[in-house]
Tab-separated table of C-alpha atoms in Angstrom:
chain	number	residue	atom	x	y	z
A	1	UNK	CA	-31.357	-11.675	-22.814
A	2	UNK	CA	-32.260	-8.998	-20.170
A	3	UNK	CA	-31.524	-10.111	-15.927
A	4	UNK	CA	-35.392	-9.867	-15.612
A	5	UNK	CA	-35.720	-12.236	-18.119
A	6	UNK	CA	-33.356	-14.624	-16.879
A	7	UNK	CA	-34.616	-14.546	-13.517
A	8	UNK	CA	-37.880	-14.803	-15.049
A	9	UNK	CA	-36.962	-18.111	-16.983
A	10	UNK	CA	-34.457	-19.397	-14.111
A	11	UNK	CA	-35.445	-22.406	-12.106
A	12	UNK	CA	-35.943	-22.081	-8.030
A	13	UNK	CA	-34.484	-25.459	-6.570
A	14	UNK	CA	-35.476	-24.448	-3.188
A	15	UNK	CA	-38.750	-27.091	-2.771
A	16	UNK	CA	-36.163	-29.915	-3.533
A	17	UNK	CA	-34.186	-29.376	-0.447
A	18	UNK	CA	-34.188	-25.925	1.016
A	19	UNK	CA	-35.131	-27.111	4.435
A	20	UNK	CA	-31.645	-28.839	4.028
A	21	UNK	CA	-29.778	-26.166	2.663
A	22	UNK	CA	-30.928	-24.255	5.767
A	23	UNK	CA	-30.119	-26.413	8.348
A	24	UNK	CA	-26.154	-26.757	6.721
A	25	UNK	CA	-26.295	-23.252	6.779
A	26	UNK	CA	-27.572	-22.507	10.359
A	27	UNK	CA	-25.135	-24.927	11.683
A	28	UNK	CA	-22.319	-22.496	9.711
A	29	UNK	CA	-24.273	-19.445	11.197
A	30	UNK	CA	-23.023	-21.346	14.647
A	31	UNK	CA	-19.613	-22.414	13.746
A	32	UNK	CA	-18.569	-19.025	12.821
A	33	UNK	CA	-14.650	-20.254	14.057
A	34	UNK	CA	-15.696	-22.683	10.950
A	35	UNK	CA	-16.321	-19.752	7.855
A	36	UNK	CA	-12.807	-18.930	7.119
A	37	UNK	CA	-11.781	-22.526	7.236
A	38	UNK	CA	-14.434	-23.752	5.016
A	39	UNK	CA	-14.122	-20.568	2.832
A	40	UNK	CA	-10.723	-20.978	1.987
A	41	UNK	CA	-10.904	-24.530	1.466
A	42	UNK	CA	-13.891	-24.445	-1.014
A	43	UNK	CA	-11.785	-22.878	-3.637
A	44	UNK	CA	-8.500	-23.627	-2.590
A	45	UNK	CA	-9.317	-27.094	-1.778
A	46	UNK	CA	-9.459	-27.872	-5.674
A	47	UNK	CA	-5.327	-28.178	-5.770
A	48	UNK	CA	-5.588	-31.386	-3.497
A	49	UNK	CA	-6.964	-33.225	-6.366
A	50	UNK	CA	-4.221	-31.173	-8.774
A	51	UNK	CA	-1.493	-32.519	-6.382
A	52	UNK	CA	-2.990	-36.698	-6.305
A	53	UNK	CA	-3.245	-36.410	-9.939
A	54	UNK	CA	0.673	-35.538	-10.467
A	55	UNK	CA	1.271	-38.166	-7.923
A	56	UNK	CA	-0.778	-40.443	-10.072
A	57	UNK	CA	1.549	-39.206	-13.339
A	58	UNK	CA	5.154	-39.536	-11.277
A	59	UNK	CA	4.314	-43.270	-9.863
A	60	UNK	CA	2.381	-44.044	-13.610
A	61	UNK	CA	5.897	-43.683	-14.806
A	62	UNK	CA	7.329	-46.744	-13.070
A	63	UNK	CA	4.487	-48.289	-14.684
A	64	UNK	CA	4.388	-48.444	-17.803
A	65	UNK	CA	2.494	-47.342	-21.174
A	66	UNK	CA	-0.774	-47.801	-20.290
A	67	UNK	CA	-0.822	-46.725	-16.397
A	68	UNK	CA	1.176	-43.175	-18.203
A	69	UNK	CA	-1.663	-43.323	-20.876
A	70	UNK	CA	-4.482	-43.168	-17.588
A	71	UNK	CA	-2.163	-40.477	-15.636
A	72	UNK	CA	-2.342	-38.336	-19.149
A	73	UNK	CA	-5.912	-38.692	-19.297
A	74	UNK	CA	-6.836	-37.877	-15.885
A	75	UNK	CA	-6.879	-34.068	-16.172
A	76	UNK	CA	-8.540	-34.246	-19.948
A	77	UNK	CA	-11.278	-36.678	-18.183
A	78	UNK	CA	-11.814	-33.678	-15.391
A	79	UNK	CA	-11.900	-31.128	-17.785
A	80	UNK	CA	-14.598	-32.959	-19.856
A	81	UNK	CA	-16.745	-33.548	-16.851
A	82	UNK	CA	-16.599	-29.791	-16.202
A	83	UNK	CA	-17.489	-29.105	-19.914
A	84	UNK	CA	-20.241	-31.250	-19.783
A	85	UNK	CA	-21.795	-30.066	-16.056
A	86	UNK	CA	-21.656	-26.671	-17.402
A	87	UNK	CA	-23.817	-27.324	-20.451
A	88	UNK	CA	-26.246	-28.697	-17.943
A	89	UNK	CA	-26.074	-25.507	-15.659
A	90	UNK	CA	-26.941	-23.523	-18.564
A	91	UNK	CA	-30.177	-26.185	-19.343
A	92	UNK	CA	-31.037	-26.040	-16.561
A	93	UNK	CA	-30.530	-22.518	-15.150
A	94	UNK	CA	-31.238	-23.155	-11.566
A	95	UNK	CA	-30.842	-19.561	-9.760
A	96	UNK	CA	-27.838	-19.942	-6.773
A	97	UNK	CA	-29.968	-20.172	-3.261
A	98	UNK	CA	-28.580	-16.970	-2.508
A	99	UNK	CA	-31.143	-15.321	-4.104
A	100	UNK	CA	-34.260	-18.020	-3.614
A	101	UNK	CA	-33.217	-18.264	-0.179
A	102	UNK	CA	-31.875	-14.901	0.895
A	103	UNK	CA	-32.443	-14.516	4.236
A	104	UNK	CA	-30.546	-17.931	4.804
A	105	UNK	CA	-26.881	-17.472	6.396
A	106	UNK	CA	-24.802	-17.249	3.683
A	107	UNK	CA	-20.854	-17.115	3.990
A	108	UNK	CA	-19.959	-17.041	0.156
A	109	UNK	CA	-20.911	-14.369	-1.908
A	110	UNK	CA	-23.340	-14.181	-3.974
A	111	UNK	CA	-22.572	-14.767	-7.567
A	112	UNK	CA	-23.794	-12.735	-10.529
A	113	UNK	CA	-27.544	-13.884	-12.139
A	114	UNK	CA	-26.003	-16.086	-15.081
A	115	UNK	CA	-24.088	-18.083	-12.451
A	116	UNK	CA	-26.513	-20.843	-12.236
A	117	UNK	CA	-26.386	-23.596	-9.558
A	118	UNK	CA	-27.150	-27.068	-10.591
A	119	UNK	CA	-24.959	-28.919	-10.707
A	120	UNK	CA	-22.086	-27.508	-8.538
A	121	UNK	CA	-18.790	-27.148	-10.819
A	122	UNK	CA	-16.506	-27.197	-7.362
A	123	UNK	CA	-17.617	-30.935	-7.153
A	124	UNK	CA	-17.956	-31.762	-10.045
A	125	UNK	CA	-14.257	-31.344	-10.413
A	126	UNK	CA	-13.882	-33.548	-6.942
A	127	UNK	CA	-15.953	-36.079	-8.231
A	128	UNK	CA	-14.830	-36.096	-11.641
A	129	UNK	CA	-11.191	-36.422	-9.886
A	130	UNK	CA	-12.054	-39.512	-8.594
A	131	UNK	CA	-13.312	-41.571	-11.081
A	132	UNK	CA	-10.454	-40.417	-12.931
A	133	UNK	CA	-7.893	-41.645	-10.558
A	134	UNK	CA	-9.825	-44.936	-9.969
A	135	UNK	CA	-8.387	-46.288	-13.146
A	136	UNK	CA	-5.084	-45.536	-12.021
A	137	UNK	CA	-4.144	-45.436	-8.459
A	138	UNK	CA	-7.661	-47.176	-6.323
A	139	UNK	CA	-5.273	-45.646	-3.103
A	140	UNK	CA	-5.189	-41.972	-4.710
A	141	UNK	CA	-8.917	-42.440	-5.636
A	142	UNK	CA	-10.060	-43.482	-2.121
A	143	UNK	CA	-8.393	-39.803	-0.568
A	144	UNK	CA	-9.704	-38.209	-3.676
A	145	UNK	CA	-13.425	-39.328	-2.924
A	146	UNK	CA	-12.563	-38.335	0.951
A	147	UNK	CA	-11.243	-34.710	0.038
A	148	UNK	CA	-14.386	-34.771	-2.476
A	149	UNK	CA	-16.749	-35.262	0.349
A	150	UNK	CA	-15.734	-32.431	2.391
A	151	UNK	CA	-15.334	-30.026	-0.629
A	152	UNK	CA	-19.247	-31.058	-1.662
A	153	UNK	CA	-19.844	-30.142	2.074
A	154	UNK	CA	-18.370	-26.762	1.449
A	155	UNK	CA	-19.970	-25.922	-1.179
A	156	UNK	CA	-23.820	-26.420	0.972
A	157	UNK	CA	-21.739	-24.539	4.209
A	158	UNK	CA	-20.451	-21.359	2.583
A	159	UNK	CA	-24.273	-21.234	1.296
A	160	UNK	CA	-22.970	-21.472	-2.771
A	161	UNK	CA	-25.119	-24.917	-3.594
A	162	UNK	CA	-28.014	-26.793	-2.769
A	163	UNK	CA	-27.114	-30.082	-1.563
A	164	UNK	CA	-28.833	-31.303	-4.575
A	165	UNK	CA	-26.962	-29.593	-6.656
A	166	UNK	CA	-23.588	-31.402	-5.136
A	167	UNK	CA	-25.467	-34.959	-5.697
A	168	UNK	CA	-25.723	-33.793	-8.938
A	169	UNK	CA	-22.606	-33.249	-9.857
A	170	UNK	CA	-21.454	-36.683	-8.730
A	171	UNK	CA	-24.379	-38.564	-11.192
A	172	UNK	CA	-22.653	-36.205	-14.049
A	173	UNK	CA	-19.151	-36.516	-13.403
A	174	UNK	CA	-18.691	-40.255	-12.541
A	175	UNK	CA	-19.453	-41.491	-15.411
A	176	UNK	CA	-18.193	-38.816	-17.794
A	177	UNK	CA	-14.906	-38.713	-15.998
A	178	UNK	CA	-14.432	-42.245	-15.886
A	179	UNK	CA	-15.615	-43.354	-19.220
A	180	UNK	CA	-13.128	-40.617	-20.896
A	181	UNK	CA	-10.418	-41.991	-18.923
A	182	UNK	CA	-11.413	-45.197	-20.311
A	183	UNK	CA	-11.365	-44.523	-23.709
A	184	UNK	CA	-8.281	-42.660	-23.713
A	185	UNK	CA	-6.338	-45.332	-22.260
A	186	UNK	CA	-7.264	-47.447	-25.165
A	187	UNK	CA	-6.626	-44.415	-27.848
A	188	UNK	CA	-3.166	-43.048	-26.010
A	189	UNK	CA	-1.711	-45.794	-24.925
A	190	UNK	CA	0.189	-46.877	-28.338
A	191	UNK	CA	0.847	-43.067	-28.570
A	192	UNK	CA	2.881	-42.690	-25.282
A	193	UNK	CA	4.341	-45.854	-25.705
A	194	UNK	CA	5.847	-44.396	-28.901
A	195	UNK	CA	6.291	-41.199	-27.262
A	196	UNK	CA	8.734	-42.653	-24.233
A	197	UNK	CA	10.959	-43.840	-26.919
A	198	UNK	CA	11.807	-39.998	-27.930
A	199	UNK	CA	12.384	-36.703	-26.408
A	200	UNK	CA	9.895	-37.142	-23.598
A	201	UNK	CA	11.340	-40.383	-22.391
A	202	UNK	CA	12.036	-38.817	-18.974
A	203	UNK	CA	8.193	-37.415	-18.639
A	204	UNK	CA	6.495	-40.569	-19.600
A	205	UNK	CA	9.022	-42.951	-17.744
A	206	UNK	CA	11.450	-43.769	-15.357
A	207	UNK	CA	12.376	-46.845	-17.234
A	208	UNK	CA	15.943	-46.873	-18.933
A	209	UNK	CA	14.490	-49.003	-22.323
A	210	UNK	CA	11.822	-49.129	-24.355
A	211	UNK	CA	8.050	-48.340	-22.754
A	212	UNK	CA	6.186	-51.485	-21.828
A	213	UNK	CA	2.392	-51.665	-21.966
A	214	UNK	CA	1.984	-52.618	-18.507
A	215	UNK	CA	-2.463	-53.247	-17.214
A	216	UNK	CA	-2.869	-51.417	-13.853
């Protein structure tokens, strides 16, 4: 398919909330002090969740089967969420405001065509986080869902996503996330339990015998 004809076919999301979009962006137009901050964070921002799910995994261990078996999942639950927003991007093929809204103050660049908006993949990887670590650590989940609100903020400020587009990602990834986790920890959990009695006893626990199946 030719770029006319995907711009032709491409969906403008700018009646939904542009007048939003705008005023996010006009307020980074007059934090400029703000645009390296929030452009470095957008991306890099993305380990923070990286970090809280290995601290999920190393205090699972001192839990038992089942806790491991959630800690295992997170990251497969995240990745799923992802897998499934980016069908939907492609559905939906909502062209990036960049180009709906040019003349908006924009501190991201502007991504190629096929690099659709809705729903935002950055936050859908917060969100997705976060349901994902609810089942395991409610602590870890509560500064996932804070570090998730700023990074859906970031994604409206550098100019990258509608703000619908980071609502969106939260109605995808919730549920996704958090019903993979859930399932897994039934599936896996007789599987690591078996697994901590072998080789990667040290990875799945910090227990000197046999693996217990302890409920979080």
């Amino acid at each position: 398919m030719t770029a006319a004809a995907t711009a032709q076919l491409a969906f403008d999301g700018s009646g939904i909330d542009g007048s939003l979009f705008t005023s996010v962006t006009d307020f980074a137009r007059d934090t400029r002090w703000l645009n390296t901050p929030m452009e470095l964070w957008t991306n890099l921002g993305l380990g923070v969740f990286a970090v809280l799910m290995v601290m999920g995994w190393w205090a699972a261990r001192r839990r038992g089967a089942q806790p491991m078996a959630v800690a295992l999942a997170a990251p497969v639950a995240v990745v799923t969420a992802f897998a499934v927003a980016e069908v939907i991007k492609k559905v939906v093929g909502e062209i990036r405001p960049c180009r709906s809204m040019p003349h908006a103050y924009l501190v991201d660049t502007c991504p190629a065509p096929s690099d659709y908006a809705f729903p935002s993949g950055h936050s859908t990887v917060a969100a997705a986080a976060v349901a994902a670590l609810f089942l395991l650590d409610r602590r870890l989940s509560v500064i996932a869902a804070v570090f998730a609100v700023v990074e859906g903020f970031s994604r409206v400020y550098v100019g990258a996503h509608y703000p619908h587009d980071v609502l969106g990602s939260v109605v995808v990834a919730l549920p996704v996330a958090y019903l993979t986790s859930l399932a897994l920890r039934r599936w896996a959990t007789p599987l690591v339990a078996a697994l901590s009695r072998g080789a990667l006893r040290p990875l799945l626990t910090a227990e000197p015998g046999a693996a217990t199946q302890a409920v979080p």
